[in-house]
Amino acid sequence: MKKFKILEDIAIADIAIEAYGKTLDELFENTALAIFEESANIKNISENEKKTININSDKIEDLLYDFLSEILFLKDTYSIIFKKSKIKIEKKGKKYNLNAELFGEKIDRNKHELRNDIKAITLHMFKIEKTKEGYKDLVVVDV
Amino acid sequence: MLAGNPEIQLLYARWSYCYVANLRQDKWGYGFPIGGVAAFDVDTGVISPGGIGFDINCGMRLVTTNLTFKDIQPKLKELVNEFFQSVPSGVGAKGFVKINQSQFNEMMVDGSKWCIENGYGWKEDLERTEGNGKIDWADPSKVSDKAKQRGINQIGTLGSGNHYLEVQVASAANIIDEELAKKFGIHTPDQVVIMVHCGSRGFGHQIGTDYLRIFDSAMKKYNIPVLDRELACAPFASNEGQDYYKAMACAANMAFANRQVILHRIREGFSKVFKTSAEDLEMHMIYDVAHNIAKVEEHNVDGKRKKVVVHRKGSTRAFPPNHPELPPIYKKTGQPVIIGGSMETGSYLLVGTKKAMEDTFGSTAHGSGRTMSRKAAMRQVRGDKLQKDMESKGIYVKSASMSGLAEEAGFAYKDINEVVESLKIAGISKPVVQLKPVGNIKG
């Protein structure tokens, strides 16, 4: 299963991501991976820094928006560029709970092949859909 | 008034005194169009973070020197390499200004004034900045701790995407209005100027993100129909609306300060490379202008003078001569307007007009606008090849990102000359000088 693709006809000045997953955990991981790959070539990023995210939300879309926004917050606040994430989403009562572990490295302009410094996650056309194989989403990011 | 995105018109039509002027439809972005202007009545209208953009007070700054291209040519690479080190760019870059939280709060309130008081600039820089580089209604208590943590290390950084620091030349052939050019400080053939394009960095982006979520919920509370969640808005007079307006001002002031400390670095860099003081190099600012902002202004609406909150997203304020908000030096000329082209094709210095005041709430375009997606540009050229090609054309460019460089290739943008010509025909700003790049730091 393809992890994600970049849609070119949605917003030409920005980046539109369509990610896929058999489960919600995988969908979130693959959307995060798209963010990581748009930010840098992940091949030469080590995994010596780890950050965790724990958030709750009533709606699964809001959980995704807040999770992706948190990645950008961590990137700027700690100057870390990420390579991968491990995600566990559980439904507790009416709320969704997300636990994420992000792995990456302190940014080094001489070592890393940097790409776009993503500014923010937009809510333009933002959606999560159920598909035959599982789930897909649409996320437009501002660069 | 030109029609904007129909969804915006539908969404905002229910509010009194909504006028949308779409100054450029080619560079289409998400939600509110880039190059859009919308004005809403302060009592009955709304404020929308999406009508301003996440990069609050993204803007342009233009600085003169008394050097000519001949003077700098032998040292161009040294100069560009110096700025590549002293003005950090790219993903997650940290700035050189080290401050604590209480100093950051002061900067959010005082903007460029904070910089001058702390040794980063000249007093005259203030009146050459839109609104003196300080928006009065900033309130740091309306800014989340998250935004403060994210932004505190980023003062003095360029960012990435289409942000840049560029060394440019005003050749005699490119002076369109000689008298105005002289009044703005461009008086010698092949005079060297420096242009900066950047904004409020992660600080503004976080404020935009925080309030987009707050407004997303507020829409229900105020019974506003949701057509695109990116166009979330709240009544300007509501608590949510006022809180955002005050937080946005903090980001706008941080962005003025960011460009001010970058100017300080530019003066230091020229001084170091040419072993002459910045004062002796006559490194005066021409102007600093915002192109992602909302401000309460007075405008004529249906024959009446009204207070409206003017949203400019990718649109530049362009006030005419004698406007009360202009500083004494530009009272007679009108406000300088700085419009950036692609890093290969050059940029323009223009001036605001009465027609802009009448037709577009004192606003004009902000740049040339993309015609090609980032991926499509990358498929056409590799960053390292583009860098070499540009060097052979006399433009020395350094970038934190080679793929980012390819994404910003000149062919991915509309022809700046056509854009400026259309502004001239529309009468909403008047071209003064075309500026050609010779050195560029791309974020």
JSON list of N, CA, C and O in Angstrom, two decimals, chain B residues 375-399:
[
{"chain": "B", "resi": 375, "resn": "LYS", "atom": "N", "xyz": [6.44, 20.83, -6.99]},
{"chain": "B", "resi": 375, "resn": "LYS", "atom": "CA", "xyz": [6.92, 19.55, -7.54]},
{"chain": "B", "resi": 375, "resn": "LYS", "atom": "C", "xyz": [7.21, 19.67, -9.03]},
{"chain": "B", "resi": 375, "resn": "LYS", "atom": "O", "xyz": [8.19, 19.12, -9.52]},
{"chain": "B", "resi": 376, "resn": "ALA", "atom": "N", "xyz": [6.35, 20.38, -9.75]},
{"chain": "B", "resi": 376, "resn": "ALA", "atom": "CA", "xyz": [6.54, 20.54, -11.20]},
{"chain": "B", "resi": 376, "resn": "ALA", "atom": "C", "xyz": [7.84, 21.30, -11.47]},
{"chain": "B", "resi": 376, "resn": "ALA", "atom": "O", "xyz": [8.59, 20.95, -12.38]},
{"chain": "B", "resi": 377, "resn": "ALA", "atom": "N", "xyz": [8.13, 22.31, -10.64]},
{"chain": "B", "resi": 377, "resn": "ALA", "atom": "CA", "xyz": [9.38, 23.07, -10.81]},
{"chain": "B", "resi": 377, "resn": "ALA", "atom": "C", "xyz": [10.58, 22.15, -10.57]},
{"chain": "B", "resi": 377, "resn": "ALA", "atom": "O", "xyz": [11.56, 22.18, -11.31]},
{"chain": "B", "resi": 378, "resn": "MET", "atom": "N", "xyz": [10.47, 21.28, -9.54]},
{"chain": "B", "resi": 378, "resn": "MET", "atom": "CA", "xyz": [11.57, 20.37, -9.22]},
{"chain": "B", "resi": 378, "resn": "MET", "atom": "C", "xyz": [11.81, 19.34, -10.32]},
{"chain": "B", "resi": 378, "resn": "MET", "atom": "O", "xyz": [12.93, 18.88, -10.51]},
{"chain": "B", "resi": 379, "resn": "ARG", "atom": "N", "xyz": [10.75, 18.98, -11.03]},
{"chain": "B", "resi": 379, "resn": "ARG", "atom": "CA", "xyz": [10.91, 18.02, -12.13]},
{"chain": "B", "resi": 379, "resn": "ARG", "atom": "C", "xyz": [11.66, 18.66, -13.29]},
{"chain": "B", "resi": 379, "resn": "ARG", "atom": "O", "xyz": [12.27, 17.99, -14.09]},
{"chain": "B", "resi": 380, "resn": "GLN", "atom": "N", "xyz": [11.57, 20.00, -13.39]},
{"chain": "B", "resi": 380, "resn": "GLN", "atom": "CA", "xyz": [12.19, 20.69, -14.53]},
{"chain": "B", "resi": 380, "resn": "GLN", "atom": "C", "xyz": [13.66, 21.02, -14.31]},
{"chain": "B", "resi": 380, "resn": "GLN", "atom": "O", "xyz": [14.40, 21.16, -15.27]},
{"chain": "B", "resi": 381, "resn": "VAL", "atom": "N", "xyz": [14.07, 21.21, -13.08]},
{"chain": "B", "resi": 381, "resn": "VAL", "atom": "CA", "xyz": [15.46, 21.61, -12.85]},
{"chain": "B", "resi": 381, "resn": "VAL", "atom": "C", "xyz": [15.94, 21.11, -11.48]},
{"chain": "B", "resi": 381, "resn": "VAL", "atom": "O", "xyz": [15.16, 21.02, -10.54]},
{"chain": "B", "resi": 382, "resn": "ARG", "atom": "N", "xyz": [17.23, 20.77, -11.43]},
{"chain": "B", "resi": 382, "resn": "ARG", "atom": "CA", "xyz": [17.84, 20.42, -10.15]},
{"chain": "B", "resi": 382, "resn": "ARG", "atom": "C", "xyz": [18.41, 21.69, -9.53]},
{"chain": "B", "resi": 382, "resn": "ARG", "atom": "O", "xyz": [18.88, 22.58, -10.22]},
{"chain": "B", "resi": 383, "resn": "GLY", "atom": "N", "xyz": [18.39, 21.73, -8.19]},
{"chain": "B", "resi": 383, "resn": "GLY", "atom": "CA", "xyz": [18.87, 22.92, -7.48]},
{"chain": "B", "resi": 383, "resn": "GLY", "atom": "C", "xyz": [20.30, 23.28, -7.82]},
{"chain": "B", "resi": 383, "resn": "GLY", "atom": "O", "xyz": [20.61, 24.45, -8.07]},
{"chain": "B", "resi": 384, "resn": "ASP", "atom": "N", "xyz": [21.20, 22.26, -7.87]},
{"chain": "B", "resi": 384, "resn": "ASP", "atom": "CA", "xyz": [22.61, 22.57, -8.12]},
{"chain": "B", "resi": 384, "resn": "ASP", "atom": "C", "xyz": [22.82, 23.11, -9.54]},
{"chain": "B", "resi": 384, "resn": "ASP", "atom": "O", "xyz": [23.64, 23.99, -9.77]},
{"chain": "B", "resi": 385, "resn": "LYS", "atom": "N", "xyz": [22.02, 22.58, -10.50]},
{"chain": "B", "resi": 385, "resn": "LYS", "atom": "CA", "xyz": [22.14, 23.07, -11.88]},
{"chain": "B", "resi": 385, "resn": "LYS", "atom": "C", "xyz": [21.63, 24.52, -11.96]},
{"chain": "B", "resi": 385, "resn": "LYS", "atom": "O", "xyz": [22.26, 25.38, -12.58]},
{"chain": "B", "resi": 386, "resn": "LEU", "atom": "N", "xyz": [20.51, 24.76, -11.31]},
{"chain": "B", "resi": 386, "resn": "LEU", "atom": "CA", "xyz": [19.94, 26.10, -11.31]},
{"chain": "B", "resi": 386, "resn": "LEU", "atom": "C", "xyz": [20.94, 27.10, -10.70]},
{"chain": "B", "resi": 386, "resn": "LEU", "atom": "O", "xyz": [21.12, 28.21, -11.22]},
{"chain": "B", "resi": 387, "resn": "GLN", "atom": "N", "xyz": [21.59, 26.67, -9.62]},
{"chain": "B", "resi": 387, "resn": "GLN", "atom": "CA", "xyz": [22.57, 27.54, -8.95]},
{"chain": "B", "resi": 387, "resn": "GLN", "atom": "C", "xyz": [23.68, 27.93, -9.93]},
{"chain": "B", "resi": 387, "resn": "GLN", "atom": "O", "xyz": [24.06, 29.10, -10.01]},
{"chain": "B", "resi": 388, "resn": "LYS", "atom": "N", "xyz": [24.17, 26.93, -10.69]},
{"chain": "B", "resi": 388, "resn": "LYS", "atom": "CA", "xyz": [25.24, 27.20, -11.67]},
{"chain": "B", "resi": 388, "resn": "LYS", "atom": "C", "xyz": [24.74, 28.10, -12.81]},
{"chain": "B", "resi": 388, "resn": "LYS", "atom": "O", "xyz": [25.42, 29.03, -13.22]},
{"chain": "B", "resi": 389, "resn": "ASP", "atom": "N", "xyz": [23.53, 27.79, -13.32]},
{"chain": "B", "resi": 389, "resn": "ASP", "atom": "CA", "xyz": [22.96, 28.60, -14.40]},
{"chain": "B", "resi": 389, "resn": "ASP", "atom": "C", "xyz": [22.79, 30.05, -13.97]},
{"chain": "B", "resi": 389, "resn": "ASP", "atom": "O", "xyz": [23.07, 30.97, -14.73]},
{"chain": "B", "resi": 390, "resn": "MET", "atom": "N", "xyz": [22.32, 30.23, -12.72]},
{"chain": "B", "resi": 390, "resn": "MET", "atom": "CA", "xyz": [22.11, 31.59, -12.23]},
{"chain": "B", "resi": 390, "resn": "MET", "atom": "C", "xyz": [23.45, 32.31, -12.11]},
{"chain": "B", "resi": 390, "resn": "MET", "atom": "O", "xyz": [23.55, 33.50, -12.43]},
{"chain": "B", "resi": 391, "resn": "GLU", "atom": "N", "xyz": [24.47, 31.58, -11.67]},
{"chain": "B", "resi": 391, "resn": "GLU", "atom": "CA", "xyz": [25.79, 32.21, -11.53]},
{"chain": "B", "resi": 391, "resn": "GLU", "atom": "C", "xyz": [26.32, 32.66, -12.89]},
{"chain": "B", "resi": 391, "resn": "GLU", "atom": "O", "xyz": [26.90, 33.74, -13.00]},
{"chain": "B", "resi": 392, "resn": "SER", "atom": "N", "xyz": [26.06, 31.84, -13.91]},
{"chain": "B", "resi": 392, "resn": "SER", "atom": "CA", "xyz": [26.53, 32.24, -15.24]},
{"chain": "B", "resi": 392, "resn": "SER", "atom": "C", "xyz": [25.78, 33.46, -15.75]},
{"chain": "B", "resi": 392, "resn": "SER", "atom": "O", "xyz": [26.26, 34.19, -16.61]},
{"chain": "B", "resi": 393, "resn": "LYS", "atom": "N", "xyz": [24.58, 33.71, -15.19]},
{"chain": "B", "resi": 393, "resn": "LYS", "atom": "CA", "xyz": [23.82, 34.91, -15.57]},
{"chain": "B", "resi": 393, "resn": "LYS", "atom": "C", "xyz": [24.15, 36.09, -14.66]},
{"chain": "B", "resi": 393, "resn": "LYS", "atom": "O", "xyz": [23.52, 37.14, -14.72]},
{"chain": "B", "resi": 394, "resn": "GLY", "atom": "N", "xyz": [25.08, 35.88, -13.74]},
{"chain": "B", "resi": 394, "resn": "GLY", "atom": "CA", "xyz": [25.50, 36.98, -12.86]},
{"chain": "B", "resi": 394, "resn": "GLY", "atom": "C", "xyz": [24.73, 37.08, -11.56]},
{"chain": "B", "resi": 394, "resn": "GLY", "atom": "O", "xyz": [24.69, 38.14, -10.93]},
{"chain": "B", "resi": 395, "resn": "ILE", "atom": "N", "xyz": [24.08, 35.98, -11.15]},
{"chain": "B", "resi": 395, "resn": "ILE", "atom": "CA", "xyz": [23.37, 36.00, -9.86]},
{"chain": "B", "resi": 395, "resn": "ILE", "atom": "C", "xyz": [23.99, 34.92, -8.97]},
{"chain": "B", "resi": 395, "resn": "ILE", "atom": "O", "xyz": [23.85, 33.71, -9.26]},
{"chain": "B", "resi": 396, "resn": "TYR", "atom": "N", "xyz": [24.65, 35.33, -7.90]},
{"chain": "B", "resi": 396, "resn": "TYR", "atom": "CA", "xyz": [25.29, 34.37, -7.00]},
{"chain": "B", "resi": 396, "resn": "TYR", "atom": "C", "xyz": [24.28, 34.03, -5.89]},
{"chain": "B", "resi": 396, "resn": "TYR", "atom": "O", "xyz": [23.86, 34.90, -5.14]},
{"chain": "B", "resi": 397, "resn": "VAL", "atom": "N", "xyz": [23.88, 32.75, -5.83]},
{"chain": "B", "resi": 397, "resn": "VAL", "atom": "CA", "xyz": [22.85, 32.37, -4.86]},
{"chain": "B", "resi": 397, "resn": "VAL", "atom": "C", "xyz": [23.33, 31.27, -3.92]},
{"chain": "B", "resi": 397, "resn": "VAL", "atom": "O", "xyz": [24.03, 30.34, -4.34]},
{"chain": "B", "resi": 398, "resn": "LYS", "atom": "N", "xyz": [22.98, 31.42, -2.64]},
{"chain": "B", "resi": 398, "resn": "LYS", "atom": "CA", "xyz": [23.25, 30.38, -1.65]},
{"chain": "B", "resi": 398, "resn": "LYS", "atom": "C", "xyz": [21.92, 30.02, -1.01]},
{"chain": "B", "resi": 398, "resn": "LYS", "atom": "O", "xyz": [21.10, 30.90, -0.72]},
{"chain": "B", "resi": 399, "resn": "SER", "atom": "N", "xyz": [21.72, 28.72, -0.77]},
{"chain": "B", "resi": 399, "resn": "SER", "atom": "CA", "xyz": [20.45, 28.30, -0.16]},
{"chain": "B", "resi": 399, "resn": "SER", "atom": "C", "xyz": [20.68, 27.22, 0.87]},
{"chain": "B", "resi": 399, "resn": "SER", "atom": "O", "xyz": [21.60, 26.40, 0.71]}
]
